[in-house]
mmCIF file with all atom_site columns, C-alpha atoms and ligand atoms in Angstrom:
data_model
loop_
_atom_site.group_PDB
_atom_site.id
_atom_site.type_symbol
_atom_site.label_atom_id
_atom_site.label_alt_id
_atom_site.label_comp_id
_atom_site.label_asym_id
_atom_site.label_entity_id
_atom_site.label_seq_id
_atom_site.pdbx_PDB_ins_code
_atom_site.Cartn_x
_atom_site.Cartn_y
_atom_site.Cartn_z
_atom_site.occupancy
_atom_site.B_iso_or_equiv
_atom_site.pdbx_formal_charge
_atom_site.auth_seq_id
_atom_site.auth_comp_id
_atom_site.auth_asym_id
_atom_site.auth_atom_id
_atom_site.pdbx_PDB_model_num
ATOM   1   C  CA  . UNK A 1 1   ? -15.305 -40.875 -2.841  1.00 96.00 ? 206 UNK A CA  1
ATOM   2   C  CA  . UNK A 1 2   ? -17.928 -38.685 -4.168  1.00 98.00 ? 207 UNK A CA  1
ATOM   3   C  CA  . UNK A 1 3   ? -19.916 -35.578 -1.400  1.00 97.00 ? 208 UNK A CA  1
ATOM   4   C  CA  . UNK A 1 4   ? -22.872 -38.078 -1.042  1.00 97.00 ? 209 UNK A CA  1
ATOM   5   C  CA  . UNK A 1 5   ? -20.468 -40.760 0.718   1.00 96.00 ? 210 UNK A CA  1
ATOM   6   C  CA  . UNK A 1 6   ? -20.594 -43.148 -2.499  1.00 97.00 ? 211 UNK A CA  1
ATOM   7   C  CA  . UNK A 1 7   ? -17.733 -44.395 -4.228  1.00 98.00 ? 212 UNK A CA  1
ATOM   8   C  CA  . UNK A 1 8   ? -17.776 -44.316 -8.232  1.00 98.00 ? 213 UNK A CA  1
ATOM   9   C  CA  . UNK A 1 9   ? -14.705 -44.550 -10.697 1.00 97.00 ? 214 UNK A CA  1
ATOM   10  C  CA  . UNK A 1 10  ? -16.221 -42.045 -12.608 1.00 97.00 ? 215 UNK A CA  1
ATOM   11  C  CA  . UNK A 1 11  ? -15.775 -37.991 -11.669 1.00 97.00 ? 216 UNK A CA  1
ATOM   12  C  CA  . UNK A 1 12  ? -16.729 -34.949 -13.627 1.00 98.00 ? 217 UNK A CA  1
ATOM   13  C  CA  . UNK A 1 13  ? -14.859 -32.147 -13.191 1.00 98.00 ? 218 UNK A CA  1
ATOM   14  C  CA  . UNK A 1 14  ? -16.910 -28.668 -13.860 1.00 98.00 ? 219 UNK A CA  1
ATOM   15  C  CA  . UNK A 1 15  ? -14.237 -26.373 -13.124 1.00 98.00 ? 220 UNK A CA  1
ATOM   16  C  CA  . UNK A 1 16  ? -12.629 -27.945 -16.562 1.00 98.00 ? 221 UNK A CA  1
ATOM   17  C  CA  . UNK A 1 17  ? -15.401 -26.207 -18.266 1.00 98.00 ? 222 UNK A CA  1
ATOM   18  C  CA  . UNK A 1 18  ? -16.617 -23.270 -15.993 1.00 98.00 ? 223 UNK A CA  1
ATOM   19  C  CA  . UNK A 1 19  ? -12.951 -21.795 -16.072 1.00 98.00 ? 224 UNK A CA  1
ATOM   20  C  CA  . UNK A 1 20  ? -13.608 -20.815 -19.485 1.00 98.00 ? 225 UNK A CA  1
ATOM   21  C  CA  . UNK A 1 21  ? -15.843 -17.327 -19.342 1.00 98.00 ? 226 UNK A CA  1
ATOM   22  C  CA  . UNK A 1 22  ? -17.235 -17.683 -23.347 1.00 98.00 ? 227 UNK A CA  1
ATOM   23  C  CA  . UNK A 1 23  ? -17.893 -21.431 -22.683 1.00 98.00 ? 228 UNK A CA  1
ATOM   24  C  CA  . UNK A 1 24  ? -19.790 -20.573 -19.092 1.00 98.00 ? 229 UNK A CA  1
ATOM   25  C  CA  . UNK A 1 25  ? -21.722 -17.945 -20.880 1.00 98.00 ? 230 UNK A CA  1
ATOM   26  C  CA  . UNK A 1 26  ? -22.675 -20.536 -23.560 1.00 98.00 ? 231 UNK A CA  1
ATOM   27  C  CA  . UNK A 1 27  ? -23.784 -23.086 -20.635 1.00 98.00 ? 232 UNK A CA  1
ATOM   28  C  CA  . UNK A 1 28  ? -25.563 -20.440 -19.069 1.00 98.00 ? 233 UNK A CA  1
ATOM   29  C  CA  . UNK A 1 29  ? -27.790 -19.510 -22.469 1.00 98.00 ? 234 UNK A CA  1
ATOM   30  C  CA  . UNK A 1 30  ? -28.594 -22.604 -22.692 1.00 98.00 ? 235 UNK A CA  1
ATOM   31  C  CA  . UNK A 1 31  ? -29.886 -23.573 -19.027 1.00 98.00 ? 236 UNK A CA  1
ATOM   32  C  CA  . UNK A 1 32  ? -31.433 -20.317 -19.719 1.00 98.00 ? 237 UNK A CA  1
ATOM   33  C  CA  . UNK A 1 33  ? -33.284 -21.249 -22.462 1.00 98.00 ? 238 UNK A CA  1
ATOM   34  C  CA  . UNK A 1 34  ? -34.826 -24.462 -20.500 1.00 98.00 ? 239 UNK A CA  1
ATOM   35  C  CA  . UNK A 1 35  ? -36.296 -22.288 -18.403 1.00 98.00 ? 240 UNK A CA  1
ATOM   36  C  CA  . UNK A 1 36  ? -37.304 -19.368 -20.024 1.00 97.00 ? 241 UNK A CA  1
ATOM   37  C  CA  . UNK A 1 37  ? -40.628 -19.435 -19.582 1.00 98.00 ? 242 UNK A CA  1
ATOM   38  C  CA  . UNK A 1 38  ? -40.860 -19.832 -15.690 1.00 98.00 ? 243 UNK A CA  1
ATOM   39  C  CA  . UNK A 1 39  ? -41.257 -16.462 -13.857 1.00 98.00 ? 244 UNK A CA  1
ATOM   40  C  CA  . UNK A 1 40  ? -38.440 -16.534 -12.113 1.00 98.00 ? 245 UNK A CA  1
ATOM   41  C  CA  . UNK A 1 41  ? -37.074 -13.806 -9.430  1.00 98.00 ? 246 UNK A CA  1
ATOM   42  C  CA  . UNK A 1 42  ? -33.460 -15.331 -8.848  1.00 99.00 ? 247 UNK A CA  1
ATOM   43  C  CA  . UNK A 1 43  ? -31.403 -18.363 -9.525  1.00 99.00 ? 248 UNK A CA  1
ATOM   44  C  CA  . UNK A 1 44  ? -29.074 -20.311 -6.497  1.00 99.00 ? 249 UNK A CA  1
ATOM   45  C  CA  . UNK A 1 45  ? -26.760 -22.710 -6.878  1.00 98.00 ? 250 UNK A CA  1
ATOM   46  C  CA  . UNK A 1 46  ? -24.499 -24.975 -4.225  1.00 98.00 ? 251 UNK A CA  1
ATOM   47  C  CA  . UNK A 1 47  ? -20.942 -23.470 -3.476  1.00 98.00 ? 252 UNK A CA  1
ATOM   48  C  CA  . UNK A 1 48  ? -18.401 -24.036 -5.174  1.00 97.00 ? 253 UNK A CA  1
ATOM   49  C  CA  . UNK A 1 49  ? -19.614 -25.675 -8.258  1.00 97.00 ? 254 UNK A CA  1
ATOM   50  C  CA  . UNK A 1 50  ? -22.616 -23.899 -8.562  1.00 98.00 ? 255 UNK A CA  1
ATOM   51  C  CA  . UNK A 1 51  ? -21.915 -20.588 -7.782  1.00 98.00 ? 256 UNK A CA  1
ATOM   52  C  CA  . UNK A 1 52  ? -20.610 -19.547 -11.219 1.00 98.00 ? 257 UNK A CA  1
ATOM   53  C  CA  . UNK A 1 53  ? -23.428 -21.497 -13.132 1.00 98.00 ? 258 UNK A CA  1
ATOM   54  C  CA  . UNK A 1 54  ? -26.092 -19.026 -11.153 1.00 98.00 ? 259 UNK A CA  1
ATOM   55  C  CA  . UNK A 1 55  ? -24.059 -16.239 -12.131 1.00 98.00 ? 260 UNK A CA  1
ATOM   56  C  CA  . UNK A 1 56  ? -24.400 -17.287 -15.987 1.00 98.00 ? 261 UNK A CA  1
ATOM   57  C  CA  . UNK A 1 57  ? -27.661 -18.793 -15.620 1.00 99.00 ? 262 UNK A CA  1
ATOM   58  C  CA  . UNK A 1 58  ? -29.312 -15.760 -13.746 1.00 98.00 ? 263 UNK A CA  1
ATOM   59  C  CA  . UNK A 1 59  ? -27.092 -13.386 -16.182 1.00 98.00 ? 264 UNK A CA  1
ATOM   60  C  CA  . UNK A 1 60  ? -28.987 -14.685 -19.306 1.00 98.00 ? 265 UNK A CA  1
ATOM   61  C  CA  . UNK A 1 61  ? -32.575 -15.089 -17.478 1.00 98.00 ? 266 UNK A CA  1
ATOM   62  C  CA  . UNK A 1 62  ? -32.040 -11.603 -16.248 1.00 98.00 ? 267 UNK A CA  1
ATOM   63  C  CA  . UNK A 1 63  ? -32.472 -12.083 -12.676 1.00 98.00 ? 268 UNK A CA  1
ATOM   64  C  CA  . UNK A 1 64  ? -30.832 -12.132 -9.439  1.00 98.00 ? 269 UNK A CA  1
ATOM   65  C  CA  . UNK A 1 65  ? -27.902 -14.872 -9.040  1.00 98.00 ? 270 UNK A CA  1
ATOM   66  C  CA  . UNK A 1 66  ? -27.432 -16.179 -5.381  1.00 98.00 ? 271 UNK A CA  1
ATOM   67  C  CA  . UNK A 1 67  ? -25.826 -19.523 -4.194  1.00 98.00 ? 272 UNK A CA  1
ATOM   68  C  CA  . UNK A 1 68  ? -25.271 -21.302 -1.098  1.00 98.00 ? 273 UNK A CA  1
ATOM   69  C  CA  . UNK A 1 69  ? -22.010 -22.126 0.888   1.00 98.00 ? 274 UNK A CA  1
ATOM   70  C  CA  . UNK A 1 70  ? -20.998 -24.882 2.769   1.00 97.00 ? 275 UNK A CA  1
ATOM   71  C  CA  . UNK A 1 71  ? -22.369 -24.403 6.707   1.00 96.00 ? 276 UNK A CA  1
ATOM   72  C  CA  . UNK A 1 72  ? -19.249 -26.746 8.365   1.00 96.00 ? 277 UNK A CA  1
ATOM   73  C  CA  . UNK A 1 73  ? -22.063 -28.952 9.755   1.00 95.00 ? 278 UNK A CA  1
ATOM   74  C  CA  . UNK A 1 74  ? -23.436 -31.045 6.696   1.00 93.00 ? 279 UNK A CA  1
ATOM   75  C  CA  . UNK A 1 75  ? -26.034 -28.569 5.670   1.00 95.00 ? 280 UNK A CA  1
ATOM   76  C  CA  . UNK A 1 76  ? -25.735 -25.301 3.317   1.00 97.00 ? 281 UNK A CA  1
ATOM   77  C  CA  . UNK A 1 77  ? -26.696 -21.871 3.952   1.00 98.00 ? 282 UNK A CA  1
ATOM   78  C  CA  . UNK A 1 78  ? -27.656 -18.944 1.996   1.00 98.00 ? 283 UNK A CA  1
ATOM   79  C  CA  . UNK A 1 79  ? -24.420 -16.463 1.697   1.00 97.00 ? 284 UNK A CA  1
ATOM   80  C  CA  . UNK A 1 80  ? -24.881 -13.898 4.307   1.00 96.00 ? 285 UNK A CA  1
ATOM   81  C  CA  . UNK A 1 81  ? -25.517 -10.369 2.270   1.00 97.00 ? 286 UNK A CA  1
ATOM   82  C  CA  . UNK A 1 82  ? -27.469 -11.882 -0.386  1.00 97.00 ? 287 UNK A CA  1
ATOM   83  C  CA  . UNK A 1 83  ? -31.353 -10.758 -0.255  1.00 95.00 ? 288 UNK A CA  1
ATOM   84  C  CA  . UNK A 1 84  ? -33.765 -13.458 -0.311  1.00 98.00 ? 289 UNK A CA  1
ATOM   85  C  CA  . UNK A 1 85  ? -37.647 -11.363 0.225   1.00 97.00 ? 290 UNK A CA  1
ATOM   86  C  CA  . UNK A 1 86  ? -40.874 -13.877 0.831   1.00 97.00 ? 291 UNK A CA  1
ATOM   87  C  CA  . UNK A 1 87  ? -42.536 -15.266 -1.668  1.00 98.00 ? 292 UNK A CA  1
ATOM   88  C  CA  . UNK A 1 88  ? -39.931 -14.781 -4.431  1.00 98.00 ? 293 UNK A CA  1
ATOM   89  C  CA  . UNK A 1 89  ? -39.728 -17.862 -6.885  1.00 98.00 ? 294 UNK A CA  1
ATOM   90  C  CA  . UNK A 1 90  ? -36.090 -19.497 -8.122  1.00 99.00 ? 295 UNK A CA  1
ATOM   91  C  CA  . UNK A 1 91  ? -34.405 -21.685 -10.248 1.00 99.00 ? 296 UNK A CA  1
ATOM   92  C  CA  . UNK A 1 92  ? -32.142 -24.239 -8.526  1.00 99.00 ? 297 UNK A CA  1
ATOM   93  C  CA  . UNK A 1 93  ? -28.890 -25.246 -10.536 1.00 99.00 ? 298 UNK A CA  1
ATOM   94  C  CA  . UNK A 1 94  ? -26.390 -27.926 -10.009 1.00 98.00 ? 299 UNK A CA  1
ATOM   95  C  CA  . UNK A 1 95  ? -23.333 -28.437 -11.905 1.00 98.00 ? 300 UNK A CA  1
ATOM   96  C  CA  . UNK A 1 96  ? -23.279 -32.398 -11.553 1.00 98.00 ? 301 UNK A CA  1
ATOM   97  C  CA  . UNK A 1 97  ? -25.867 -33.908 -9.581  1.00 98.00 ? 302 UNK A CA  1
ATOM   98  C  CA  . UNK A 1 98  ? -24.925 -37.518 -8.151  1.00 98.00 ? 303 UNK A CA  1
ATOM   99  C  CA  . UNK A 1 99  ? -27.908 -38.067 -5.548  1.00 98.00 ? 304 UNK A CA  1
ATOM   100 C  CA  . UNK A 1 100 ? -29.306 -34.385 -6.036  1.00 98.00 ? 305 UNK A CA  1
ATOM   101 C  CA  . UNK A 1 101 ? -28.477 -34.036 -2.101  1.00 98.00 ? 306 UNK A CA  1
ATOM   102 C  CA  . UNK A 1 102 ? -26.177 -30.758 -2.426  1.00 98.00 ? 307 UNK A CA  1
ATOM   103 C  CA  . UNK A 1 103 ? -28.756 -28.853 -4.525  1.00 98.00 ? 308 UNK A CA  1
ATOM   104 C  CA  . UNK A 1 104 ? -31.320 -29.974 -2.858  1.00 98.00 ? 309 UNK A CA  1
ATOM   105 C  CA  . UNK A 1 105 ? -29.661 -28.763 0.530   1.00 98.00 ? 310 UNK A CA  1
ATOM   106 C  CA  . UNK A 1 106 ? -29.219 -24.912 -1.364  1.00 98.00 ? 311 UNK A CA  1
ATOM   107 C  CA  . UNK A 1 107 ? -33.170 -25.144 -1.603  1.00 98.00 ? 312 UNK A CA  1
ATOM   108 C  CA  . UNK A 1 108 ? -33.980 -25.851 1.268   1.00 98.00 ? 313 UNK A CA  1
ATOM   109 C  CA  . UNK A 1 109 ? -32.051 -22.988 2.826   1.00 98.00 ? 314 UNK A CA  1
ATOM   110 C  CA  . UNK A 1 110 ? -33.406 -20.777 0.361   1.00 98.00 ? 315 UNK A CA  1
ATOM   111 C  CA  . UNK A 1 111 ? -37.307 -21.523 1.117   1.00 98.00 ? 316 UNK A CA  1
ATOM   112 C  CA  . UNK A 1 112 ? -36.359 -21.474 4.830   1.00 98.00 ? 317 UNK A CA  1
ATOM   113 C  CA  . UNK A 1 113 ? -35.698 -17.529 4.229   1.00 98.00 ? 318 UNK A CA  1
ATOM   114 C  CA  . UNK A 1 114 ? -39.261 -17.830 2.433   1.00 98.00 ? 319 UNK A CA  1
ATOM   115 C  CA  . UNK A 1 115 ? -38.322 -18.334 -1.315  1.00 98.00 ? 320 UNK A CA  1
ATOM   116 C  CA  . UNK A 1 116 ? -39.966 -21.403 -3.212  1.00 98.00 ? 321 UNK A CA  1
ATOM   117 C  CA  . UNK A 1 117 ? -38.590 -23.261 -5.705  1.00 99.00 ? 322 UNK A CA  1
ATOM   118 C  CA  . UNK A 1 118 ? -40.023 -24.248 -8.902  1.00 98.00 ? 323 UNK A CA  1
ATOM   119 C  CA  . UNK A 1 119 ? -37.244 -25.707 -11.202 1.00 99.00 ? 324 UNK A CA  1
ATOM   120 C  CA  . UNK A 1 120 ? -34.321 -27.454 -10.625 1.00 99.00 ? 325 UNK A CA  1
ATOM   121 C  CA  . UNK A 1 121 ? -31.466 -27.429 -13.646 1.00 98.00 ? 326 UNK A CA  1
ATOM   122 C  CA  . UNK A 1 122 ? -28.216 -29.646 -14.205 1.00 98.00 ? 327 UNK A CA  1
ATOM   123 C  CA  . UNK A 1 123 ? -25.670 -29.536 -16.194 1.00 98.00 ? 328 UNK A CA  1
ATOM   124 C  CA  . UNK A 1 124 ? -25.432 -32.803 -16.238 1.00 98.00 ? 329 UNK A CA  1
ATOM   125 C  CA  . UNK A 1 125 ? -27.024 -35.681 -14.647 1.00 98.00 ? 330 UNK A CA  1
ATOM   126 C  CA  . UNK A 1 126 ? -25.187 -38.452 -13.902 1.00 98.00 ? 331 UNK A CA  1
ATOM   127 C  CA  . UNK A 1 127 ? -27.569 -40.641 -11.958 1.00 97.00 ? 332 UNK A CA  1
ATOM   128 C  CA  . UNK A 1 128 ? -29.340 -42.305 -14.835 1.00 95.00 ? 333 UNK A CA  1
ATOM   129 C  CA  . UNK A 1 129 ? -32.662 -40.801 -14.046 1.00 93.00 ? 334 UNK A CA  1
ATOM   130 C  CA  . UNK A 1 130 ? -32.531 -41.984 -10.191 1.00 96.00 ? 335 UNK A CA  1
ATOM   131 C  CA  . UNK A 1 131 ? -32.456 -38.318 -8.990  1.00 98.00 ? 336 UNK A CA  1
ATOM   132 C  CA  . UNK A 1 132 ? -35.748 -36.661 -8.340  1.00 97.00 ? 337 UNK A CA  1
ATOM   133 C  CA  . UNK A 1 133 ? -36.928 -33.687 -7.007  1.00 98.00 ? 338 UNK A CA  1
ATOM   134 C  CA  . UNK A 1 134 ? -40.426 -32.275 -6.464  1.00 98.00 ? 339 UNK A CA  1
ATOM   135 C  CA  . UNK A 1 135 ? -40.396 -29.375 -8.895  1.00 98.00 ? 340 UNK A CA  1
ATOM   136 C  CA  . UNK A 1 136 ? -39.617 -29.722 -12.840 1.00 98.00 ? 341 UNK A CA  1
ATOM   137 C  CA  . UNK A 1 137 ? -35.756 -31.038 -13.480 1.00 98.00 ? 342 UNK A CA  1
ATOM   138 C  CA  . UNK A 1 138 ? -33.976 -30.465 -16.350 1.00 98.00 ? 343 UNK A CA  1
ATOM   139 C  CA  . UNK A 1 139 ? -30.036 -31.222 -17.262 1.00 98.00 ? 344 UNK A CA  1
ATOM   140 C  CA  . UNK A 1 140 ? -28.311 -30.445 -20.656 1.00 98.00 ? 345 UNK A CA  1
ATOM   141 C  CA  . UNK A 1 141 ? -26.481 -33.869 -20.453 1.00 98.00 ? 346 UNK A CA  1
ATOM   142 C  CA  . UNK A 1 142 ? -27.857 -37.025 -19.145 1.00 98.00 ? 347 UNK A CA  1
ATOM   143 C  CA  . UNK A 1 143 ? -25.106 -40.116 -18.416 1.00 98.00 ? 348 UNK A CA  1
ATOM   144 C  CA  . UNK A 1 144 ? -25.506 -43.031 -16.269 1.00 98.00 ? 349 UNK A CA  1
ATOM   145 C  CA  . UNK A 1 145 ? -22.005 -43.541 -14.049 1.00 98.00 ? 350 UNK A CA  1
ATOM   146 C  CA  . UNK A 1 146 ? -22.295 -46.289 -11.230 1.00 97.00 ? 351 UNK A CA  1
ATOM   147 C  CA  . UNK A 1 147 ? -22.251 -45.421 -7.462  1.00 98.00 ? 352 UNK A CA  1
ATOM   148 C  CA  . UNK A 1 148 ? -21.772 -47.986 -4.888  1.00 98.00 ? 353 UNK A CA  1
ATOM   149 C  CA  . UNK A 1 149 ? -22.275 -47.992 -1.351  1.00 98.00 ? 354 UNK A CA  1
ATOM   150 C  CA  . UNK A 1 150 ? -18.505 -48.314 0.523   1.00 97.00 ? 355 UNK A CA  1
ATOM   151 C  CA  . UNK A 1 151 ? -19.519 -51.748 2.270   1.00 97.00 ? 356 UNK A CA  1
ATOM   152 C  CA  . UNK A 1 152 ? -20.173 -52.712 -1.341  1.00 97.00 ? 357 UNK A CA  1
ATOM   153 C  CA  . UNK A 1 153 ? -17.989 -51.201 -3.362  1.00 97.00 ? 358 UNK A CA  1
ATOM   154 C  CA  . UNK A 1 154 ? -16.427 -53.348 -6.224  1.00 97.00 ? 359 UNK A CA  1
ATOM   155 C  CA  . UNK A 1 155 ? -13.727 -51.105 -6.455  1.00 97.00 ? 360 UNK A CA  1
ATOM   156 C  CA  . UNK A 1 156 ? -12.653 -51.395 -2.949  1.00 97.00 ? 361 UNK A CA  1
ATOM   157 C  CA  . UNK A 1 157 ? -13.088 -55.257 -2.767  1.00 97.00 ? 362 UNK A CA  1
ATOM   158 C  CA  . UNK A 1 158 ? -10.191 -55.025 -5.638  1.00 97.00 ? 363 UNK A CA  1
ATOM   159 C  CA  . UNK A 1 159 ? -8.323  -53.282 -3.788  1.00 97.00 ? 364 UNK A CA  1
ATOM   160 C  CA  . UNK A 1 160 ? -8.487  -49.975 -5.740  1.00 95.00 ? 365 UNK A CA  1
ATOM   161 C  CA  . UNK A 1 161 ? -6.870  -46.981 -3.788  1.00 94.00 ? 366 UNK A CA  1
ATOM   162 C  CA  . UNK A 1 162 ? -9.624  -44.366 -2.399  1.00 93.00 ? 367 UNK A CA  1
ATOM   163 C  CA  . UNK A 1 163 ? -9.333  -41.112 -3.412  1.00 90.00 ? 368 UNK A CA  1
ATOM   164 C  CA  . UNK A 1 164 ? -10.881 -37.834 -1.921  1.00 83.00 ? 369 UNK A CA  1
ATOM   165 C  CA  . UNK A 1 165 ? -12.146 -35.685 -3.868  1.00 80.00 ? 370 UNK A CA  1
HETATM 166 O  O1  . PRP B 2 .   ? -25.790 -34.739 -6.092  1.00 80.40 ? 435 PRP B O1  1
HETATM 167 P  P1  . PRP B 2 .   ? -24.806 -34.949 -4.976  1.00 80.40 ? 435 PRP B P1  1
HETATM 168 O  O2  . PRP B 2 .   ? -24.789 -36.366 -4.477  1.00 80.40 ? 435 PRP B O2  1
HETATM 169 O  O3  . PRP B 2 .   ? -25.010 -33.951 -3.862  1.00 80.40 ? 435 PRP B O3  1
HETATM 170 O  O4  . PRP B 2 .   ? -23.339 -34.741 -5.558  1.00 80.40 ? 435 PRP B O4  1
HETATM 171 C  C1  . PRP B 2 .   ? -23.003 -33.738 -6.456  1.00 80.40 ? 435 PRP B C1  1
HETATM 172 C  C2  . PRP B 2 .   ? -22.347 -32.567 -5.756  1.00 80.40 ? 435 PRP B C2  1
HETATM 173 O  O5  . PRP B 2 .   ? -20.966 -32.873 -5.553  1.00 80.40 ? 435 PRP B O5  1
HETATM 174 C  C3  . PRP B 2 .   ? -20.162 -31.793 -6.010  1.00 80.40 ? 435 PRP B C3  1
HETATM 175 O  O6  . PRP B 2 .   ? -20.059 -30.819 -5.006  1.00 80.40 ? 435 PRP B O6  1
HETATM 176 P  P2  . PRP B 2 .   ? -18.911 -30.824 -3.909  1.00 80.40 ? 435 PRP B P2  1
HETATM 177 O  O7  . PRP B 2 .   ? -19.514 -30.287 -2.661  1.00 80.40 ? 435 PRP B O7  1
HETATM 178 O  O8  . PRP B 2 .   ? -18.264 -32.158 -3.839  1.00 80.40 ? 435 PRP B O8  1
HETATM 179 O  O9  . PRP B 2 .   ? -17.813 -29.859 -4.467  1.00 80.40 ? 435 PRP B O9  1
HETATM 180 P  P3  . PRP B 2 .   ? -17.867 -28.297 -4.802  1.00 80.40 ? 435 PRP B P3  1
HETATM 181 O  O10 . PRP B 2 .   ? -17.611 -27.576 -3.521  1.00 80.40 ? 435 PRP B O10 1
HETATM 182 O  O11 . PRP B 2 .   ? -16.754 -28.141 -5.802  1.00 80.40 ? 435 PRP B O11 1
HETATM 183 O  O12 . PRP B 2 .   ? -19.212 -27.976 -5.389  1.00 80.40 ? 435 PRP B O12 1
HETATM 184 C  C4  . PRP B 2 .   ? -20.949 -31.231 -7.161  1.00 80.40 ? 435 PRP B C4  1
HETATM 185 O  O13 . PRP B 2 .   ? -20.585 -29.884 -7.381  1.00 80.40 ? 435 PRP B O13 1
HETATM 186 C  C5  . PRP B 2 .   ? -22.369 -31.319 -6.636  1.00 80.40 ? 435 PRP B C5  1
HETATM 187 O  O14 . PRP B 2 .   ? -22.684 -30.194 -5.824  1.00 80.40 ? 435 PRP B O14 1
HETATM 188 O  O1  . ORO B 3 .   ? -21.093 -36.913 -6.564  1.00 80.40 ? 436 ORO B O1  1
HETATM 189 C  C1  . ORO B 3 .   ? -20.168 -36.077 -6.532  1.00 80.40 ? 436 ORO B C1  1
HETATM 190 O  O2  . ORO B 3 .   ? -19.704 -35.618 -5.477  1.00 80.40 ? 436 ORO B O2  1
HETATM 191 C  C2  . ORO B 3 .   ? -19.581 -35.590 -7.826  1.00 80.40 ? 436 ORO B C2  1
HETATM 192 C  C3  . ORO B 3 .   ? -19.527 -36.385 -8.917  1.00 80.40 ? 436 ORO B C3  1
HETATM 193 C  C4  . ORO B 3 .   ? -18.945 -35.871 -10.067 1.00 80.40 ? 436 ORO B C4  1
HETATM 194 O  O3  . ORO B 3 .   ? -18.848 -36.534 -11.116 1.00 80.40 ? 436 ORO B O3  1
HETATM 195 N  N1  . ORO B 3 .   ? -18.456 -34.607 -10.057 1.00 80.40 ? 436 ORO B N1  1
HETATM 196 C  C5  . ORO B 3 .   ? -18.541 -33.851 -8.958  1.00 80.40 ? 436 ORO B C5  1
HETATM 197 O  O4  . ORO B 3 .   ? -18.073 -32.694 -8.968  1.00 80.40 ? 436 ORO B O4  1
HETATM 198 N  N2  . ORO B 3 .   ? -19.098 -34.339 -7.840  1.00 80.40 ? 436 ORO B N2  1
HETATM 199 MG MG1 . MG  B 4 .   ? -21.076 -28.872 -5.547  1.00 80.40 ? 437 MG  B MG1 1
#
């Protein structure tokens, strides 16, 4: 079962790949470089996956990297300590967006402390183009991996065992 409440036999792992400090620095240069010509004053990303892809991302921008945590009630929340000042533009990142719902939930606790978005950045997309978002959005790799609704779900109508993840 993936965050959105969707079930999929397909899940991408980022910690696989973010574990690795040269190959996050490489992913990092190169969301960079989709975005380096935005004026940006700090990148965010959605706890846990995105927190270290800010760090790298912001890192090779050259700009503040923030991210959101989990607020226990369904929503996100920008980690207390980090500065967010009025009027300061970001970068959104995602490690793998599904429906775009968690990163879209870091942004809007971002603007609500006065920030405004104007990019959004994947690493990858898995959503075959379905997720959109009202600013430009990029992703370094695009695949298209079914969801289905549970009271639909192929999987479970075989009998598949559910797993959490
Ligand atoms: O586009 P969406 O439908 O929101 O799904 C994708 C989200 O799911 C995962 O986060 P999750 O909260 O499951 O785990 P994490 O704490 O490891 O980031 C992933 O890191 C994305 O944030
Ligand atoms: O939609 C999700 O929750 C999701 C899908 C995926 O492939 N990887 C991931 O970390 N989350
Ligand atoms: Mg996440």
């Amino acid at each position: 079962m993936l965050r959105s409440g969707r079930h999929s036999p397909k899940f991408l792992q980022s910690t696989t790949l973010l574990q690795h400090p040269l190959y996050a620095e490489a992913v990092g240069q190169a969301m960079g470089e989709l975005f380096d010509t935005l004026e940006l004053d700090f990148v965010i990303g959605p706890a846990m996956g995105g927190v270290v892809l800010a760090f790298v991302t912001a890192k090779a921008l050259g700009v503040r990297a923030l991210f959101a945590e989990k607020d226990g009630q369904g929503g996100m929340r920008v980690r207390e300590g980090l500065t967010i000042h009025p009027g300061e533009r970001f970068l959104a990142v995602e490690d793998v967006v599904t429906t775009g719902g968690s990163v879209q939930q870091a942004i809007q606790a971002a603007e609500a402390k006065g920030a405004r978005c104007v990019a959004v950045g994947a690493i990858v997309d898995r959503s075959a183009g379905r997720a959109e978002f009202s600013v430009p959005y990029r992703s370094l790799v695009q695949l298209d991996f079914p969801t289905y609704a549970p009271e639909t779900c192929p999987l479970c109508q075989r009998g598949e065992p559910l797993q959490e993840v």
